[in-house]
XYZ file of C-alpha atoms in Angstrom:
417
model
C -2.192 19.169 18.558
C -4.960 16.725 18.151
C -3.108 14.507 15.474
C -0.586 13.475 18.142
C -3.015 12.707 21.039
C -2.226 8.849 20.021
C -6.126 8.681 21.957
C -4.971 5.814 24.073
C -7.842 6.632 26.339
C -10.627 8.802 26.162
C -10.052 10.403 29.407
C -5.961 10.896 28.421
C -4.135 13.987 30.619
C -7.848 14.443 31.625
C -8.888 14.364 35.159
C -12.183 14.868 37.014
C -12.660 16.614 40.316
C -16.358 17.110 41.120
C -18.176 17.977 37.936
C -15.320 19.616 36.688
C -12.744 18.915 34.128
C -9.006 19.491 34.216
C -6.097 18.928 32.224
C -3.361 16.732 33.971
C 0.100 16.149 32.349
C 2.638 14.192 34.175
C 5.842 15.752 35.013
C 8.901 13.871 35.112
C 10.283 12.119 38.403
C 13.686 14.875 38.498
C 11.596 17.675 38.073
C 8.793 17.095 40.313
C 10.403 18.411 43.524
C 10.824 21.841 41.180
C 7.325 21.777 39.392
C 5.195 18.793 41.680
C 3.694 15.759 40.505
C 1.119 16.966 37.458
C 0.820 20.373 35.821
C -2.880 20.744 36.170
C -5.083 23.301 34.569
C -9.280 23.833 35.008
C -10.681 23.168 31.568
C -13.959 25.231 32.620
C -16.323 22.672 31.472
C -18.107 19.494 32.859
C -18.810 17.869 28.923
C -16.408 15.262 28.292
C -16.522 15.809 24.921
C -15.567 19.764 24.970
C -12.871 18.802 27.512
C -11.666 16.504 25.261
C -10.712 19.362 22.499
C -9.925 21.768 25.347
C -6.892 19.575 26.926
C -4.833 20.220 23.643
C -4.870 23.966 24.374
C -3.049 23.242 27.968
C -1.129 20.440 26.920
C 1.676 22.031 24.794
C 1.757 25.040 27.392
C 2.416 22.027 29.981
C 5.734 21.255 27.951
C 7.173 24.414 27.268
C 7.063 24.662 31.330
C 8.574 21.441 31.546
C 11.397 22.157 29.075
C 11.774 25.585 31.022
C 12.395 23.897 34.347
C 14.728 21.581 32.680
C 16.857 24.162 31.346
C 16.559 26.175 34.452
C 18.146 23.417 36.280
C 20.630 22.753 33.888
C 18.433 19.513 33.323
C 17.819 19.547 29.693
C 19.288 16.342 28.487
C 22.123 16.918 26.260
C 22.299 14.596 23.178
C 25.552 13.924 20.371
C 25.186 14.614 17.255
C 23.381 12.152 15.572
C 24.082 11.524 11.695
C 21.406 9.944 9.621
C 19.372 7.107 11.126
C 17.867 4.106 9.220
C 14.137 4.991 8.383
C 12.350 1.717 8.181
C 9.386 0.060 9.952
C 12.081 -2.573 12.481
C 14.094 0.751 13.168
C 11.480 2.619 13.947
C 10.018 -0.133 16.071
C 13.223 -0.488 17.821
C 13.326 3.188 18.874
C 9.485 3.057 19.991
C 10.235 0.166 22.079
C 12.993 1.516 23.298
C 11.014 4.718 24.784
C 8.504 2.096 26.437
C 4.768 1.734 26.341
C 2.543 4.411 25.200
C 0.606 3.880 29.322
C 1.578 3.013 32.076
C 0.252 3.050 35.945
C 1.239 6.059 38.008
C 2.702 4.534 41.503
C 1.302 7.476 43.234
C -2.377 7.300 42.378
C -2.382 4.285 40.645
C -4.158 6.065 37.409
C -2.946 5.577 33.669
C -0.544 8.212 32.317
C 0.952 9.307 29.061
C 4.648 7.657 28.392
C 6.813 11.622 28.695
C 9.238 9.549 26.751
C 7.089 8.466 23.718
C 5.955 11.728 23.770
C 9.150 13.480 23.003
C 10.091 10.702 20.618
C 6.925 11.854 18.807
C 7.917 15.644 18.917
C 11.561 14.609 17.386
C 10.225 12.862 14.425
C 7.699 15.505 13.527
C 10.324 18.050 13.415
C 13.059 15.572 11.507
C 9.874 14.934 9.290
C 9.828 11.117 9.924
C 6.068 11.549 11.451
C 5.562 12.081 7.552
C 7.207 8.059 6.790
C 4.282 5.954 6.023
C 6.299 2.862 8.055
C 6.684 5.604 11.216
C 2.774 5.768 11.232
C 2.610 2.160 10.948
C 5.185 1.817 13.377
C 3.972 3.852 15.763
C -0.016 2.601 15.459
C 1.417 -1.311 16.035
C 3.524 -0.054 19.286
C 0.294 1.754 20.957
C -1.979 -1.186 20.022
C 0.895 -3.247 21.408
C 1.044 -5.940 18.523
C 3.966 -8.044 18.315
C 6.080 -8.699 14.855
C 5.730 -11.795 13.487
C 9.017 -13.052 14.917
C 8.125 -12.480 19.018
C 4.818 -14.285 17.884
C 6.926 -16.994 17.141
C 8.601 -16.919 20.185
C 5.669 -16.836 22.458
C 3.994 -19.109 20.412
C 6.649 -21.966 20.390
C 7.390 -20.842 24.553
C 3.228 -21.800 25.080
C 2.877 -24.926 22.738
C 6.114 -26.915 22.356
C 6.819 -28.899 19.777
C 7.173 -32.870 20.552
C 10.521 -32.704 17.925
C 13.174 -30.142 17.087
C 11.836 -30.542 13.317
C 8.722 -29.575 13.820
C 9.965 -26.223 15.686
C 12.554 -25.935 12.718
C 9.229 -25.828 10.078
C 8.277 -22.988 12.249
C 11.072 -21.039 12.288
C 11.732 -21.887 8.091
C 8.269 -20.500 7.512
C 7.998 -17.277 9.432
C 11.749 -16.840 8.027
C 9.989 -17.002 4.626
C 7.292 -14.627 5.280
C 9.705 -12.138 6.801
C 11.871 -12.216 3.800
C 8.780 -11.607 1.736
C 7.165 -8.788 3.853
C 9.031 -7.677 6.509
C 8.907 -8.501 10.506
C 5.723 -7.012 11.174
C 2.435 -8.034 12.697
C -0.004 -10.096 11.026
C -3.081 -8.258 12.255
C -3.412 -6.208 8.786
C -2.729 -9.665 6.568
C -5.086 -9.953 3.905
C -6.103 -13.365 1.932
C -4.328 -11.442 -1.374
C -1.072 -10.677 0.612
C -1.025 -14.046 2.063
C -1.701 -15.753 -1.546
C 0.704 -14.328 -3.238
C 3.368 -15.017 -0.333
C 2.934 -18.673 -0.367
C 2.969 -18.504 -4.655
C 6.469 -16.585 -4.258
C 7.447 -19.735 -1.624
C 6.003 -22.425 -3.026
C 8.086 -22.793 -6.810
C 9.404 -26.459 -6.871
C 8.184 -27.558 -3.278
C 6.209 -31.057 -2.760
C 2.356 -30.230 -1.655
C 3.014 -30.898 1.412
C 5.830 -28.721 1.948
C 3.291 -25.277 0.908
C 0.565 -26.958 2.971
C 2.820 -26.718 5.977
C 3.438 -23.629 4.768
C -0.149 -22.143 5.432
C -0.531 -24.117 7.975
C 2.106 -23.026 10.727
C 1.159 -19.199 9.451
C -2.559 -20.177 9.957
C -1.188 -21.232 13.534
C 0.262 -17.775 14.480
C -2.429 -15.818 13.156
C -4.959 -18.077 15.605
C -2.600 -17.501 18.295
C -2.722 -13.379 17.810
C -6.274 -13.450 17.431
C -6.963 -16.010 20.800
C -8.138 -13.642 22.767
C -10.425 -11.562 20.751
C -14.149 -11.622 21.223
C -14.497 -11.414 17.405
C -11.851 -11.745 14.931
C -11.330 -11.209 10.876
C -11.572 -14.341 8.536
C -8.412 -16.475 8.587
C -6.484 -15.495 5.143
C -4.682 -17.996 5.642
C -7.242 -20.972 6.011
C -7.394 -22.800 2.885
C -4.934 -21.164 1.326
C -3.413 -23.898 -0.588
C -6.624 -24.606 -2.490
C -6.026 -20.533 -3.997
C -2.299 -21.351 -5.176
C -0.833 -21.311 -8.438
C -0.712 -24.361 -10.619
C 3.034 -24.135 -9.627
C 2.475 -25.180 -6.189
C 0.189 -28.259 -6.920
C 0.840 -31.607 -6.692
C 1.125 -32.761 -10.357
C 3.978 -30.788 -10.574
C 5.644 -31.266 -6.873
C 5.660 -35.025 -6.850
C 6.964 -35.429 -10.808
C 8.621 -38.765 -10.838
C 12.091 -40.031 -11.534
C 13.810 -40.129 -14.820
C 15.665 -42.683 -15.324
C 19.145 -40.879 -15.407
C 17.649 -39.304 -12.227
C 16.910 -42.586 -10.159
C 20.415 -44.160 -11.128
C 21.424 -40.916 -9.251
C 19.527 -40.953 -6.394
C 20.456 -44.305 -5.735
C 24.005 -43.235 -5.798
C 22.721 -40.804 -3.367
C 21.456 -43.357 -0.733
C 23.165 -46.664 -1.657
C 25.401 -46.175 1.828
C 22.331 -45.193 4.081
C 21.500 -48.585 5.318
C 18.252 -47.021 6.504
C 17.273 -45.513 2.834
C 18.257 -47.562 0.495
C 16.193 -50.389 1.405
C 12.858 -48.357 1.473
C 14.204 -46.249 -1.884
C 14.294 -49.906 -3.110
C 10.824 -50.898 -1.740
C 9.114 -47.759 -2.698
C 10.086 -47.769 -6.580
C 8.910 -51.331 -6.831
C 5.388 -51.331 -4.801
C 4.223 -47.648 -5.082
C 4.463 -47.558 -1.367
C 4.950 -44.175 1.025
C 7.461 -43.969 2.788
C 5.181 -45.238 5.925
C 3.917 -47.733 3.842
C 7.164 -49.436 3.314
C 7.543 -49.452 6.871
C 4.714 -50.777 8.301
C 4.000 -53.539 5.232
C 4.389 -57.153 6.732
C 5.196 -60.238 4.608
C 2.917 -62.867 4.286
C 2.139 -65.632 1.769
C -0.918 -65.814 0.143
C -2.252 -68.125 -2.673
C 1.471 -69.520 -2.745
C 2.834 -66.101 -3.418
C 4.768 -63.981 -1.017
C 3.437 -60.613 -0.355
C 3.460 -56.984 1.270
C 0.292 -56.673 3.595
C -0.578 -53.216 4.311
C -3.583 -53.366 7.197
C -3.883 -49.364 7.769
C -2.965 -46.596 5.428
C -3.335 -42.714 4.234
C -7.596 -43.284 3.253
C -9.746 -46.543 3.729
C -8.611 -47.622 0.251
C -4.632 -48.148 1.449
C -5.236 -50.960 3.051
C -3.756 -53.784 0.605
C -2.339 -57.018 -0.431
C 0.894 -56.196 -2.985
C 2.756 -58.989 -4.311
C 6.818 -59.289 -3.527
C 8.906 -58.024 -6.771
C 11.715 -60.399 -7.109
C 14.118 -57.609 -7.142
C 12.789 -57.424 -3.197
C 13.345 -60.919 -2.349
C 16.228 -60.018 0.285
C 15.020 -56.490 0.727
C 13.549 -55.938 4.397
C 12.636 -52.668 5.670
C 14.439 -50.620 8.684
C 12.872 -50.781 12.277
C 12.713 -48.052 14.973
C 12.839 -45.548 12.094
C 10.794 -42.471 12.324
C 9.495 -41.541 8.861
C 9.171 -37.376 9.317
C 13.163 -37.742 9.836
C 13.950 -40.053 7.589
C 12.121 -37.855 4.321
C 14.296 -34.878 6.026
C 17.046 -37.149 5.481
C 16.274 -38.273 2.198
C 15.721 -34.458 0.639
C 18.878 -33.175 2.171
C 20.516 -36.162 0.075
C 18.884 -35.851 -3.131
C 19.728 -31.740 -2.700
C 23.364 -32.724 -2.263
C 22.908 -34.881 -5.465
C 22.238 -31.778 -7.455
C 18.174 -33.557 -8.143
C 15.753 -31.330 -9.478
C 13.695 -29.430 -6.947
C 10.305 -31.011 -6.209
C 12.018 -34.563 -6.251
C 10.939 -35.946 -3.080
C 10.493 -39.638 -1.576
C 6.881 -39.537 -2.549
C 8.467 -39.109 -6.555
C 9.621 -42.723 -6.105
C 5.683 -44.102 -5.540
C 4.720 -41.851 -8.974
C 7.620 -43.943 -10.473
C 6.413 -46.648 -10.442
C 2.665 -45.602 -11.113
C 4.303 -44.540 -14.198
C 6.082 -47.757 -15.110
C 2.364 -49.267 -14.393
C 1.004 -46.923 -17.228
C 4.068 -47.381 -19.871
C 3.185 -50.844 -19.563
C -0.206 -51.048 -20.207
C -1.679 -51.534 -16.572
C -5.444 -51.657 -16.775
C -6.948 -48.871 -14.569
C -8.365 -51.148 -12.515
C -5.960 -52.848 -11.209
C -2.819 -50.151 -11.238
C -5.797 -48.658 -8.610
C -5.958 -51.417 -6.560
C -2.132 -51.753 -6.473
C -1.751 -48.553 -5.454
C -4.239 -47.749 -2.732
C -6.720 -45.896 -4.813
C -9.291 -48.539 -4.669
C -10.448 -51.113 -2.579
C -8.228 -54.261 -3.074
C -10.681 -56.642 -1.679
C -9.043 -58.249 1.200
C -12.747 -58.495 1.977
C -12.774 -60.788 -1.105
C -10.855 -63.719 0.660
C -7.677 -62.697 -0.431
C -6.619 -63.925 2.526
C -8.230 -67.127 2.702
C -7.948 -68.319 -0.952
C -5.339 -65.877 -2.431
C -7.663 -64.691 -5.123
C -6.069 -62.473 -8.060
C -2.476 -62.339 -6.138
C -1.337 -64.184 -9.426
C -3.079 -61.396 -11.576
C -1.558 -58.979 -9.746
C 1.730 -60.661 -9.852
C 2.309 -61.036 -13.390
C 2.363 -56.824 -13.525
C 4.515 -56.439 -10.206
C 6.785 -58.399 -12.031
C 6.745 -56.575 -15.169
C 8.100 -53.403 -13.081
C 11.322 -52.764 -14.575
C 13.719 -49.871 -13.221
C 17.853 -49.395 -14.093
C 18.303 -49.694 -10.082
């Protein structure tokens, strides 16, 4: 029966006494006062490798004994009638785990030994025929390898490295709830890059770029954590990954802006959030993040009051942004925390009934696209928005150089909110 030996170990129901080989299998605990400890049998050879192919000739004589004692002793366990039992890869995992690992130490000599248990599991589902179910191999080759589904990764995962906020942990659990919908609780050893592509192109219709980047990111995570201890492990499929996906996971499409029908609507949405509204407000009529419009200070400068942005996403965000006069009275929240205030804001547009993809980073391409309707040179809808150096390094600061240029097409901004 050498397509069952599971070959845990070379040396498995093998045992050496002198240069001899023998063929060892473990009796169970009620039946070794009846039959001993091992049923043991000389294999007449001192070659590993023959005694290797001889053990298989002992080994099913060592459980027809084994039954016999059992029934003998009125031992034989006695099982109900079973009717017909799910065949999947989880069910079949279930009822592996349930029989225990394929080794484990023998108290008594303190050597590895074949799981009886796992054994006779085996023998039932080669004569039910579900030894012959492609996710009963796979099932079985993941329980002797001991790799854990997807979901215990999780676990352990989140158990080892907690998360500083219950969000965070939440992306977690959204993600691998994602992948499990899309292929099953299983490990992640076998992943390939094409499996894990077109996962996160199934996942990723109508979310913001950074909502699939998370995506491959937190999966990326889990895979490093299975493969931490390995001396040499696979390519990453999913490092990357977002650069591979379909043009309906990219930006462009993600952060579309609002129509106008759609930001009279969203403002609905947030007009009673005393924490939103303001920034909505801000955002639509500086092309700020959502950070942005937090952190900003007011100064004036050259006469003119303005937004001063000191830090930002890249080198370029660092800018000087004339006040619209729709945002004279307008002042931003304190003590805020962006990450759950954009949580916030999607679960409000959601309830609104806005498109999918609509997120608080649509409200910065709104106005970048009031810039272009009105004729915005290049230049300076760039340097408005952060995409090229402003030139506080010019003296804006000190003389209030081109605030007033910049002015006259803040001010031009127009929006129905």
């Amino acid at each position: 029966m050498p397509a069952k030996s599971k070959a845990i170990k070379d040396t498995l129901y093998l045992q050496r006494i002198g240069n001899r080989w023998y063929c060892r299998v473990p009796v169970p605990s009620r039946l070794r006062s009846e039959l001993g400890p091992y049923l043991r049998k000389a294999l007449d050879t001192s070659d590993i490798n023959e005694a290797r192919k001889r053990r298989w000739d002992f080994h099913p004589i060592a459980k027809a004994q084994i039954e016999l004692a059992e029934r003998r002793l009125g031992l034989a366990p006695t099982r109900p009638a079973e009717g017909p039992r799910e065949r999947s890869y989880a069910a079949f995992r279930a009822r592996l785990k349930e029989a225990g690992p394929a080794v484990f130490t023998n108290v008594v000599d303190g050597e590895d030994m074949s799981n009886p248990a796992l054994d006779a599991l085996v023998d039932r589902a080669e004569r039910s025929g579900d030894a012959e179910d492609t996710d009963f191999v796979q099932a079985f080759r993941d329980h002797v390898k001991d790799r854990k589904v997807v979901s215990e990764v999780l676990k352990e995962y989140l158990e080892k490295n907690p998360k500083r906020s219950m969000t965070t942990g939440a992306n977690y659990g959204t993600t691998v709830k994602l992948w499990i919908e899309h292929h099953g609780d299983r490990p992640l050893h076998d992943v390939t890059r094409s499996k894990a592509l077109d996962w996160l192109n199934a996942v990723s219709v109508g979310k913001a770029r950074d909502t699939i980047k998370r995506y491959a990111t937190v999966m990326s995570h889990l895979w490093l954590w299975v493969y931490r201890a390995a001396d040499e492990r696979p390519r990453n499929p999913f490092e990357d990954l977002t650069q591979a996906a379909d043009e309906r996971g990219r930006a462009a499409e993600s952060y579309d802006f609002f129509s106008d029908d759609e930001l009279v609507k969203a403002y609905k949405a947030v007009a009673e959030d005393e924490e939103l509204r303001p920034l909505f407000l801000i955002s639509i009529y500086t092309g700020f993040r959502l950070s942005e419009c937090m952190a900003a200070e007011r100064q004036v400068l050259g006469e003119q009051e303005c937004f001063v942005l000191l830090t930002g996403k890249s080198k370029n965000a660092a800018r000087v942004l004339p006040v619209h006069a729709k945002l004279k009275d307008i002042t931003a929240p304190t003590g805020a925390k962006a990450s759950a205030l954009s949580v916030r804001f999607g679960r409000l547009m959601r309830k609104a009934e806005i498109p999918e993809g609509k997120t608080f980073h649509s409200l910065r391409k709104s106005f970048t696209t009031a810039l272009e309707r009105l004729g915005c040179p290049e230049a300076t809808a760039a340097r408005l928005l952060g995409h090229a150096p402003l030139g506080i390094t010019y003296g804006i600061y000190s003389k209030g150089r081109d605030v007033a240029e910049l002015k006259k097409w803040v001010d031009r901004v127009s929006h129905p909110v």
